[in-house]
XYZ file of C-alpha atoms in Angstrom:
644
model
C -0.086 -0.043 -0.277
C 2.731 2.608 0.768
C 4.659 1.374 -2.991
C 1.382 2.799 -4.263
C 0.623 5.707 -2.202
C 4.416 7.364 -3.146
C 3.734 5.934 -6.502
C 0.557 7.834 -7.116
C 1.476 10.868 -5.676
C 5.137 11.179 -7.735
C 2.396 10.960 -11.020
C 0.599 13.502 -9.164
C 3.533 15.823 -8.668
C 4.625 15.145 -12.171
C 1.517 16.265 -13.784
C 1.162 19.332 -11.120
C 4.189 20.774 -12.474
C 3.116 19.504 -16.303
C 0.444 21.784 -15.798
C 2.217 24.581 -14.306
C 4.764 24.512 -16.799
C 1.925 24.178 -19.693
C -0.011 27.031 -17.876
C 3.234 29.066 -17.645
C 3.738 28.462 -21.905
C 0.719 29.633 -22.626
C 1.023 32.536 -21.262
C 4.210 33.687 -22.717
C 3.289 31.583 -25.942
C 0.407 32.672 -28.225
C -1.384 30.797 -31.106
C -3.241 33.516 -33.428
C -5.425 31.979 -35.633
C -4.941 32.154 -39.866
C -8.424 33.856 -39.790
C -7.131 36.846 -36.215
C -5.127 38.866 -35.132
C -3.885 39.470 -31.697
C -4.180 43.014 -29.554
C -1.840 42.640 -26.891
C -1.070 45.522 -24.154
C 2.214 45.979 -22.174
C 1.351 46.625 -18.262
C 4.230 47.384 -16.625
C 8.025 47.773 -16.924
C 8.112 50.835 -19.741
C 8.145 53.941 -21.014
C 5.220 57.016 -20.262
C 2.993 57.614 -23.753
C 4.044 60.873 -24.989
C 0.913 63.392 -24.461
C -1.891 63.511 -26.174
C -1.407 59.446 -27.747
C -3.143 56.840 -26.888
C -1.987 53.596 -27.761
C 1.993 52.338 -27.878
C 4.839 51.747 -30.880
C 7.356 50.347 -28.969
C 8.307 49.652 -24.772
C 6.122 52.330 -23.819
C 2.906 51.163 -20.946
C -0.301 50.769 -23.244
C -2.140 49.025 -24.959
C 0.291 48.465 -28.379
C -0.671 50.047 -31.566
C 1.053 46.767 -33.150
C -1.116 43.417 -33.761
C -0.134 40.513 -33.561
C -0.633 38.210 -36.668
C -1.547 35.083 -37.271
C 0.810 32.388 -35.817
C 2.553 31.365 -32.268
C 4.070 34.032 -30.997
C 6.433 34.412 -27.883
C 5.829 37.293 -25.536
C 6.876 38.672 -21.872
C 3.938 37.965 -19.692
C 3.045 38.923 -17.759
C 4.488 41.993 -18.389
C 2.173 42.149 -22.213
C -0.832 40.197 -22.410
C -2.832 39.662 -25.440
C -6.475 41.245 -25.019
C -7.975 39.910 -27.408
C -8.361 37.656 -30.254
C -10.743 39.247 -33.416
C -11.563 37.804 -37.275
C -10.452 39.387 -39.858
C -12.534 42.926 -41.029
C -14.280 41.991 -44.767
C -15.814 44.011 -47.079
C -18.763 42.423 -49.582
C -18.147 43.510 -53.068
C -20.876 45.821 -52.430
C -18.911 47.514 -49.212
C -17.342 50.311 -48.141
C -15.378 50.087 -44.916
C -15.959 53.480 -43.448
C -12.590 54.687 -41.003
C -12.073 57.010 -37.770
C -8.936 56.558 -36.461
C -9.164 56.752 -33.026
C -5.603 58.421 -32.729
C -3.131 60.312 -34.624
C -1.844 63.785 -35.353
C -4.919 66.427 -34.470
C -6.662 67.161 -36.928
C -6.309 70.903 -38.253
C -8.857 73.598 -37.227
C -12.089 73.944 -39.469
C -11.350 70.569 -41.239
C -14.055 67.092 -40.549
C -12.255 64.463 -42.504
C -8.226 63.534 -41.960
C -6.182 63.666 -45.341
C -4.329 60.491 -45.988
C -0.052 62.037 -45.380
C 0.522 58.660 -44.395
C -0.328 57.287 -48.347
C 0.330 53.726 -48.722
C 2.708 53.848 -45.810
C -0.430 52.105 -43.835
C -0.988 49.660 -46.323
C -4.768 50.492 -45.952
C -4.582 50.499 -42.236
C -3.391 47.054 -41.801
C 0.028 48.276 -40.815
C -0.416 51.169 -37.245
C 2.673 51.673 -36.957
C 3.329 53.260 -40.084
C -0.260 55.189 -39.841
C 1.292 56.124 -36.954
C 4.449 57.715 -37.475
C 3.883 59.056 -40.665
C 1.531 61.463 -39.778
C -1.842 59.580 -39.539
C -4.994 62.316 -38.678
C -7.209 61.164 -35.801
C -10.473 61.523 -36.290
C -12.395 60.318 -39.974
C -10.979 59.184 -42.890
C -10.972 60.411 -46.131
C -9.997 57.337 -47.170
C -12.298 54.012 -47.028
C -11.783 50.295 -47.912
C -12.963 48.231 -50.775
C -14.216 44.577 -51.045
C -11.775 42.404 -49.445
C -10.316 40.734 -46.144
C -7.883 42.888 -43.863
C -6.246 42.607 -40.950
C -7.837 46.295 -38.499
C -6.530 46.960 -35.402
C -10.373 47.482 -34.021
C -9.403 49.037 -31.237
C -6.754 51.829 -32.991
C -9.750 52.084 -35.992
C -13.292 51.888 -36.211
C -15.025 50.677 -39.113
C -18.237 51.614 -39.974
C -19.442 49.511 -43.081
C -21.891 51.156 -45.634
C -23.107 50.366 -49.119
C -21.449 51.229 -52.642
C -23.292 54.269 -54.321
C -25.804 52.907 -57.056
C -27.190 55.452 -59.505
C -29.860 53.198 -61.707
C -30.397 53.625 -65.798
C -32.279 57.367 -65.872
C -31.444 58.786 -62.795
C -28.498 61.312 -61.589
C -26.804 61.090 -58.199
C -26.935 64.705 -56.651
C -24.164 65.300 -54.527
C -23.801 67.830 -51.319
C -20.408 67.575 -49.788
C -20.037 67.668 -45.890
C -16.357 69.632 -46.436
C -13.917 70.964 -48.461
C -13.610 75.615 -49.125
C -16.316 78.051 -48.434
C -18.838 78.132 -51.624
C -18.402 80.880 -53.861
C -21.356 80.865 -55.598
C -25.006 79.001 -54.334
C -23.271 76.124 -55.986
C -19.849 74.599 -55.491
C -17.892 74.691 -58.393
C -16.232 71.999 -60.192
C -12.625 70.467 -59.368
C -10.944 67.668 -60.741
C -9.464 65.302 -59.843
C -11.859 63.440 -57.562
C -13.288 60.965 -60.260
C -16.535 61.161 -59.597
C -15.898 62.069 -55.271
C -14.443 58.941 -55.657
C -11.427 60.492 -54.031
C -12.342 62.675 -51.079
C -8.385 63.252 -50.910
C -8.242 65.367 -54.358
C -11.275 66.601 -53.865
C -9.804 68.717 -50.299
C -6.249 69.176 -52.329
C -7.751 70.594 -55.479
C -9.951 73.296 -53.781
C -13.468 71.553 -53.324
C -15.709 73.426 -52.029
C -18.034 72.602 -48.943
C -21.893 72.448 -50.322
C -24.333 71.182 -53.039
C -22.123 70.537 -55.985
C -22.348 71.404 -59.386
C -20.942 68.339 -60.492
C -23.194 65.163 -60.046
C -23.129 61.303 -60.931
C -24.337 59.352 -64.200
C -26.184 56.403 -64.166
C -23.376 53.518 -62.291
C -21.889 52.801 -59.327
C -19.136 54.505 -57.196
C -16.881 53.781 -54.343
C -18.055 57.286 -52.650
C -17.523 58.331 -49.047
C -20.748 58.859 -48.138
C -19.568 60.446 -44.644
C -18.273 63.408 -46.995
C -20.354 63.272 -49.499
C -23.961 62.503 -49.795
C -25.477 61.379 -52.302
C -29.286 61.959 -53.594
C -30.862 59.741 -56.191
C -33.310 61.865 -58.512
C -35.024 60.725 -62.123
C -33.487 62.481 -64.802
C -35.500 64.967 -66.773
C -37.796 62.795 -69.476
C -39.028 65.091 -72.026
C -41.328 62.933 -73.513
C -42.991 62.960 -77.721
C -45.154 66.595 -78.286
C -43.546 67.780 -74.945
C -41.014 70.620 -74.709
C -38.778 71.919 -71.237
C -38.738 74.803 -69.832
C -35.452 75.193 -67.900
C -34.822 77.915 -64.783
C -31.035 78.718 -64.165
C -30.539 78.947 -59.840
C -27.117 80.551 -60.189
C -25.385 82.173 -62.289
C -24.625 86.001 -63.482
C -28.151 88.225 -62.398
C -30.639 89.018 -65.234
C -31.703 92.918 -66.243
C -34.729 93.986 -65.053
C -35.990 94.612 -68.118
C -35.480 90.756 -69.470
C -38.320 88.045 -68.795
C -35.878 85.412 -70.889
C -31.924 85.424 -70.432
C -29.731 84.217 -73.238
C -28.817 81.000 -72.914
C -24.675 80.686 -73.433
C -23.639 77.852 -76.349
C -21.619 74.531 -74.850
C -23.234 73.373 -71.803
C -24.813 70.528 -73.807
C -28.049 71.267 -73.104
C -27.800 71.679 -69.711
C -25.513 68.817 -69.008
C -22.683 70.293 -68.390
C -23.531 73.268 -65.623
C -19.765 73.817 -65.104
C -19.900 74.934 -68.517
C -22.990 76.699 -68.197
C -21.721 79.049 -65.533
C -18.187 79.533 -67.160
C -19.663 81.173 -70.274
C -21.695 83.542 -68.597
C -24.847 81.361 -68.008
C -27.603 84.045 -66.238
C -29.744 82.939 -63.250
C -33.622 83.136 -64.363
C -35.847 81.575 -66.923
C -33.432 80.657 -69.854
C -34.353 81.543 -73.677
C -33.377 77.689 -75.667
C -35.409 74.692 -74.284
C -35.094 70.657 -74.344
C -36.147 69.238 -77.041
C -38.098 65.203 -76.402
C -35.831 62.883 -75.023
C -33.365 62.132 -71.612
C -31.373 64.651 -70.010
C -28.872 64.430 -67.053
C -29.303 67.634 -65.428
C -28.706 68.645 -62.345
C -31.430 69.716 -60.359
C -29.345 71.756 -57.581
C -29.118 73.937 -60.773
C -31.413 73.932 -63.287
C -35.577 73.317 -62.929
C -37.667 71.954 -65.639
C -40.868 72.330 -65.764
C -42.678 70.607 -69.001
C -44.799 72.486 -71.552
C -46.944 71.130 -74.672
C -45.278 71.970 -78.273
C -46.925 74.272 -80.370
C -49.167 72.897 -82.302
C -50.529 75.000 -85.380
C -53.250 73.351 -87.305
C -54.605 73.392 -91.274
C -56.358 76.477 -92.188
C -54.187 78.089 -88.838
C -51.253 80.697 -88.467
C -49.559 81.373 -85.374
C -48.792 84.657 -84.490
C -45.599 85.399 -82.479
C -45.274 88.013 -79.700
C -41.525 88.067 -78.556
C -40.417 88.782 -74.821
C -36.969 88.970 -76.493
C -34.860 90.611 -78.981
C -34.080 94.391 -79.170
C -36.090 98.115 -78.043
C -38.465 98.529 -80.673
C -38.836 102.168 -79.785
C -35.750 102.485 -82.308
C -37.173 99.989 -84.870
C -40.387 102.622 -84.019
C -39.449 105.756 -84.075
C -37.590 105.685 -87.947
C -40.688 103.887 -89.817
C -43.298 106.002 -87.332
C -41.356 109.086 -86.577
C -41.974 109.062 -83.150
C -40.416 108.587 -79.678
C -42.605 107.038 -77.790
C -43.670 103.869 -79.241
C -43.859 101.145 -76.996
C -45.339 100.699 -73.572
C -43.692 100.682 -70.185
C -43.772 96.943 -70.207
C -41.519 97.040 -73.527
C -43.600 95.637 -75.399
C -44.428 97.173 -78.968
C -47.782 98.312 -79.548
C -46.835 97.655 -83.554
C -45.927 95.173 -85.565
C -41.962 94.807 -85.854
C -39.555 92.166 -87.909
C -37.973 89.453 -86.149
C -35.188 90.733 -83.740
C -37.175 93.448 -81.886
C -39.617 92.361 -79.260
C -42.970 92.692 -79.532
C -45.846 91.576 -82.669
C -43.856 89.705 -85.114
C -44.371 90.546 -88.835
C -44.071 87.300 -89.680
C -46.493 84.574 -88.531
C -45.415 80.672 -88.628
C -47.882 77.900 -90.669
C -49.485 74.421 -89.952
C -47.244 72.664 -88.400
C -45.541 71.519 -84.980
C -42.840 74.358 -82.995
C -40.956 74.015 -80.121
C -41.462 77.565 -79.107
C -40.745 78.454 -75.137
C -43.800 79.948 -74.569
C -41.759 82.228 -71.770
C -39.287 83.695 -74.819
C -42.962 84.190 -77.622
C -46.806 84.139 -76.639
C -48.211 81.969 -79.680
C -52.126 83.342 -80.610
C -53.560 81.096 -83.010
C -55.345 83.100 -86.000
C -57.990 81.166 -88.147
C -57.197 81.756 -91.495
C -60.463 80.002 -93.246
C -63.511 81.564 -94.275
C -65.868 81.668 -90.196
C -69.146 82.095 -90.013
C -70.958 84.169 -86.806
C -74.099 83.672 -86.094
C -77.201 85.421 -84.294
C -79.641 83.297 -83.970
C -82.478 81.377 -81.912
C -81.737 77.792 -83.243
C -78.727 78.519 -80.822
C -75.827 75.169 -81.019
C -78.291 73.880 -84.152
C -75.323 74.803 -86.165
C -71.394 74.193 -86.088
C -70.830 78.274 -86.264
C -67.628 79.305 -84.352
C -70.076 82.342 -82.526
C -73.022 82.184 -81.829
C -75.522 84.774 -80.597
C -79.028 85.800 -79.449
C -80.857 87.157 -82.146
C -81.422 91.128 -82.526
C -84.201 92.143 -80.299
C -85.162 95.712 -82.665
C -88.064 98.191 -82.761
C -89.427 99.058 -86.482
C -89.262 102.608 -87.427
C -93.688 102.675 -86.859
C -93.030 101.023 -83.559
C -93.272 96.910 -84.320
C -91.014 94.831 -81.908
C -89.315 93.047 -84.122
C -86.152 89.806 -83.731
C -84.010 89.461 -87.172
C -81.272 86.589 -87.106
C -78.305 87.222 -89.471
C -75.363 85.298 -90.867
C -72.140 86.887 -90.811
C -69.089 85.804 -92.388
C -65.643 86.700 -92.482
C -61.836 85.604 -92.542
C -58.722 86.870 -91.626
C -55.540 86.887 -95.103
C -52.212 85.094 -93.032
C -50.291 88.489 -93.927
C -53.170 90.469 -91.725
C -52.971 88.231 -88.779
C -50.217 90.329 -86.784
C -52.783 93.587 -87.317
C -55.818 91.691 -86.633
C -53.788 90.949 -83.141
C -52.127 94.357 -82.900
C -55.566 95.907 -82.608
C -57.895 93.348 -81.157
C -55.889 90.931 -78.977
C -57.270 87.073 -80.578
C -60.439 86.012 -82.503
C -62.561 85.422 -79.973
C -62.060 89.030 -78.761
C -62.575 90.163 -82.525
C -66.030 88.427 -82.609
C -67.379 89.234 -79.080
C -65.889 92.646 -78.958
C -65.899 94.158 -82.136
C -67.834 92.069 -85.095
C -70.753 91.422 -82.590
C -71.441 95.101 -81.174
C -70.730 96.601 -84.522
C -73.167 94.427 -86.448
C -76.264 94.832 -83.851
C -75.365 98.678 -84.098
C -76.030 98.449 -88.043
C -79.362 96.392 -87.587
C -80.508 98.357 -85.080
C -80.520 101.586 -86.683
C -81.134 100.769 -90.112
C -84.580 98.808 -88.278
C -85.312 102.009 -86.676
C -85.340 103.735 -90.262
C -87.688 101.409 -91.718
C -91.136 99.819 -90.790
C -91.725 96.631 -90.568
C -93.047 95.807 -93.367
C -91.375 98.168 -95.566
C -87.795 96.274 -93.913
C -89.263 92.488 -94.581
C -90.245 93.562 -98.254
C -86.817 95.711 -98.821
C -84.839 92.170 -97.905
C -83.014 92.162 -100.049
C -81.253 95.659 -100.027
C -81.065 95.732 -97.023
C -78.910 93.121 -96.112
C -76.379 95.021 -99.282
C -76.752 97.665 -97.470
C -75.917 95.924 -94.056
C -73.474 93.499 -96.223
C -71.586 97.550 -97.318
C -71.618 99.225 -94.411
C -69.967 96.000 -92.300
C -66.924 95.900 -94.996
C -66.332 99.385 -94.567
C -65.626 99.223 -90.430
C -64.090 96.235 -90.857
C -61.802 96.844 -93.214
C -59.766 99.146 -90.292
C -59.316 95.904 -88.938
C -57.582 94.010 -92.102
C -60.700 91.476 -91.694
C -62.351 90.560 -94.887
C -66.618 90.381 -94.961
C -67.177 87.194 -97.021
C -71.156 87.660 -97.074
C -73.370 88.896 -94.307
C -77.209 87.556 -94.340
C -80.484 88.323 -93.242
C -81.460 84.659 -92.866
C -84.864 85.774 -90.754
C -87.368 88.376 -89.616
C -89.747 87.635 -87.275
C -92.712 90.197 -87.197
C -94.960 90.366 -84.237
C -97.604 87.928 -84.366
C -101.143 90.840 -85.573
C -98.596 92.444 -88.176
C -97.987 89.569 -89.369
C -102.244 87.688 -89.562
C -102.785 91.523 -91.048
C -99.843 90.483 -94.048
C -101.107 87.541 -94.246
C -104.711 88.528 -95.077
C -103.365 90.181 -98.105
C -100.729 88.734 -99.266
C -103.923 86.236 -99.895
C -106.219 88.900 -101.456
C -103.418 89.597 -103.725
C -103.059 85.614 -104.214
C -106.851 85.281 -105.407
C -106.378 88.079 -107.749
C -103.626 87.053 -108.780
C -105.389 83.774 -109.496
C -108.424 85.621 -111.351
C -106.048 87.688 -113.520
C -104.277 84.183 -114.660
C -108.012 81.874 -115.329
C -108.935 84.965 -117.579
C -105.512 84.909 -119.772
C -105.829 80.923 -119.632
C -108.722 81.988 -121.244
C -108.069 84.307 -123.502
C -104.629 82.100 -124.503
C -107.845 79.370 -125.376
C -109.993 81.294 -127.725
C -106.409 82.885 -129.566
C -105.501 79.031 -129.565
C -108.322 77.627 -131.111
C -108.439 80.851 -133.944
C -104.906 79.851 -134.706
C -105.772 75.777 -134.772
C -108.534 76.392 -137.852
C -106.026 79.044 -139.606
C -103.444 76.395 -139.719
C -106.309 74.000 -140.912
C -106.597 75.618 -143.391
C -103.740 77.233 -145.013
C -103.124 73.989 -146.939
C -105.781 75.117 -148.775
C -105.328 78.358 -149.468
C -101.838 77.876 -150.118
C -103.554 74.944 -153.027
C -105.575 78.401 -154.313
C -103.014 80.936 -154.639
C -101.007 78.146 -156.493
C -104.063 78.215 -158.845
C -103.950 81.793 -158.889
C -100.648 82.072 -160.430
C -100.517 79.244 -162.861
C -103.897 80.891 -164.501
C -101.463 84.416 -164.699
C -99.200 82.269 -166.403
C -101.443 80.934 -168.455
C -103.605 84.518 -170.102
C -100.037 85.432 -170.464
C -98.950 82.369 -172.615
C -101.951 82.480 -174.678
C -101.662 86.520 -175.370
C -98.009 85.924 -176.538
C -99.087 82.692 -178.377
C -101.481 85.379 -180.463
C -98.749 87.999 -180.554
C -96.661 85.648 -182.198
C -99.222 83.616 -184.605
C -99.913 87.311 -186.065
C -96.475 88.135 -186.582
C -95.685 84.869 -188.033
C -98.672 84.790 -190.920
C -97.517 88.277 -191.476
C -93.613 86.861 -192.204
C -95.908 84.322 -195.058
C -97.367 86.496 -196.411
C -94.889 88.326 -197.013
C -92.891 85.609 -198.488
C -95.803 84.671 -200.400
C -96.227 88.046 -201.808
C -93.486 87.924 -205.126
C -95.067 84.500 -205.606
C -98.593 85.857 -206.102
C -98.607 89.567 -205.168
C -102.760 89.436 -205.450
C -103.370 85.937 -203.711
C -100.798 86.976 -200.851
C -102.483 90.821 -200.754
C -105.756 88.954 -200.179
C -104.855 86.600 -197.952
C -102.456 89.057 -196.113
C -105.656 91.144 -195.896
C -107.524 88.312 -194.677
C -105.592 87.073 -191.956
C -104.552 90.656 -190.709
C -108.566 91.853 -190.353
C -109.000 88.490 -188.545
C -105.696 89.733 -186.609
C -107.361 92.702 -186.479
C -110.543 92.054 -184.837
C -109.017 89.225 -182.027
C -107.054 91.708 -181.270
C -109.779 94.149 -181.369
C -112.097 92.304 -178.854
C -108.954 92.067 -176.054
C -108.435 95.132 -176.430
C -111.888 96.257 -175.828
C -112.106 92.865 -173.516
C -110.164 94.417 -171.531
C -111.467 98.565 -171.596
C -114.791 96.504 -170.863
C -113.193 94.434 -167.809
C -109.988 96.049 -166.704
C -107.079 94.013 -167.105
C -107.116 92.672 -163.530
C -110.845 91.693 -165.124
C -109.486 90.078 -167.376
C -107.249 88.073 -165.637
C -110.064 87.384 -163.015
C -111.824 85.565 -165.843
C -109.209 83.880 -167.180
C -108.270 82.637 -163.701
C -111.797 81.531 -162.927
C -111.653 79.553 -166.213
C -108.410 77.862 -165.183
C -109.884 76.618 -161.653
C -112.866 75.568 -163.319
C -111.037 73.589 -166.158
C -108.544 72.223 -163.466
C -111.736 71.525 -161.314
C -110.832 72.967 -157.719
C -112.712 74.337 -154.443
C -112.150 77.420 -153.603
C -113.906 78.441 -149.995
C -114.260 82.713 -150.483
């Protein structure tokens, strides 16, 4: 039993000594894992830390800036001991590590963020000694950690993880700097070298100003220290089809007091480059230039953009421009009109001026879609087609351009009347600016000029005419009214196409009297018409009878002419026979003088007797009577029947 007890005591003592040795070795030997660092502290037997310092760099008493890297390390325990073991710091792919140093040089007065004078000497804050010995500054650091794994002394460097800045397509990132020089204007001017605000130290070194920045971020992913640069995501400016963008600058030179819209400088790439806009003399206020349909990355800190519809001029219309920009029209008007007081107190001319001057432009724009800045130009649409203005009781029944109540007038003889009128007019394109100059718009023309003038003209006409006479002389009254309206509207450069009296409403009592009178006149006209019809019928019958006997008359007349010709033929034949007989007698005279003389005497006696008979007959009956007898003989011989 005694041997066993001794053996046990020996084993126990060996074990205890071994444990003591192992315990002591564990204090002197420190094993740091592959993904760890060990933070150590010197408790005593060392020099005192320099004033203002927090971490020891050598044999100073205090928490050591040097950490133990992965592996087996020997330390002078208990003079030095391990405070804690920490895992490596991992920064994800979409993360950044914002670093704040708890030791180092003092931050300069007025500064919020620390520069990085040590640069690469601290190896992304993994070498604390290099940071402190090379001028590293205490406080929030401008340099940050990007994605990766880092051995960071967490007591010396406090790291806060943030997300990277992502600007989606169709958006921009507007930036406000929390540190930098004082701003000289409303916005911080652009500086070079900061690589879209990803290099904060370069930003400050090159004179970057504190406050809202004129530069901005376009779509993409950025490694930006959001402790110094606050980034706000805004939508890009999108101008849709048939729209325009009206731009107002919030910074720049001061615009003149009389200007409504300022002239926009060149080179700013549709307001995308704010610094160029300012450098080229851009002025604060509404801009003359506009944005056409498209997407624009524009800094909303510098430019406010409002949307407006395109100016559309339809067929049958023109657009009259009133310019708010350009030269003062007074000089032009003084030369052309001979007056020094040619513009009103607002700088808008009362007259039509050529291009380049403020006021009503002499050149109009035709049908189409136009990108016109409504702040620079007011557009008044004037129809050039024929328009109708109706004064009718049936309002809304027709698609007239304008519709008014009928005229309620009193005639010369005291009867109330209602007159309905239609006026058609047109404006030539070249006259449109002058219509705007004198009147303003088509609505004002119809309501304030055409309506009251035609009202007055018709009231004056009716007042000088009895009711029935006005109705009876409707055409003349209408013509006179049209001439009067045309003369009145000529000075407004409005062409009158026609003025028509479409209806006249007389009082019921007067209408009944007129109707009765008209009925009586119509009945009389009807009787007269019947009488004329009967007379025409009689004439027709007479004419028909004469036409029926016309053939017989023609035949009789023909027979008479034939008889006359036959009578003449007999007379001529008798004379011819006498002459022939005489010639025969003379021929035979040489042969037988006596016989010839006797026969000649006989023949002569017969001829003379016959001639005497005809002569006596003519003397008794006249030549016409003889002719008539012969004609009757001829008709009788022909068997014709004649109605006397």
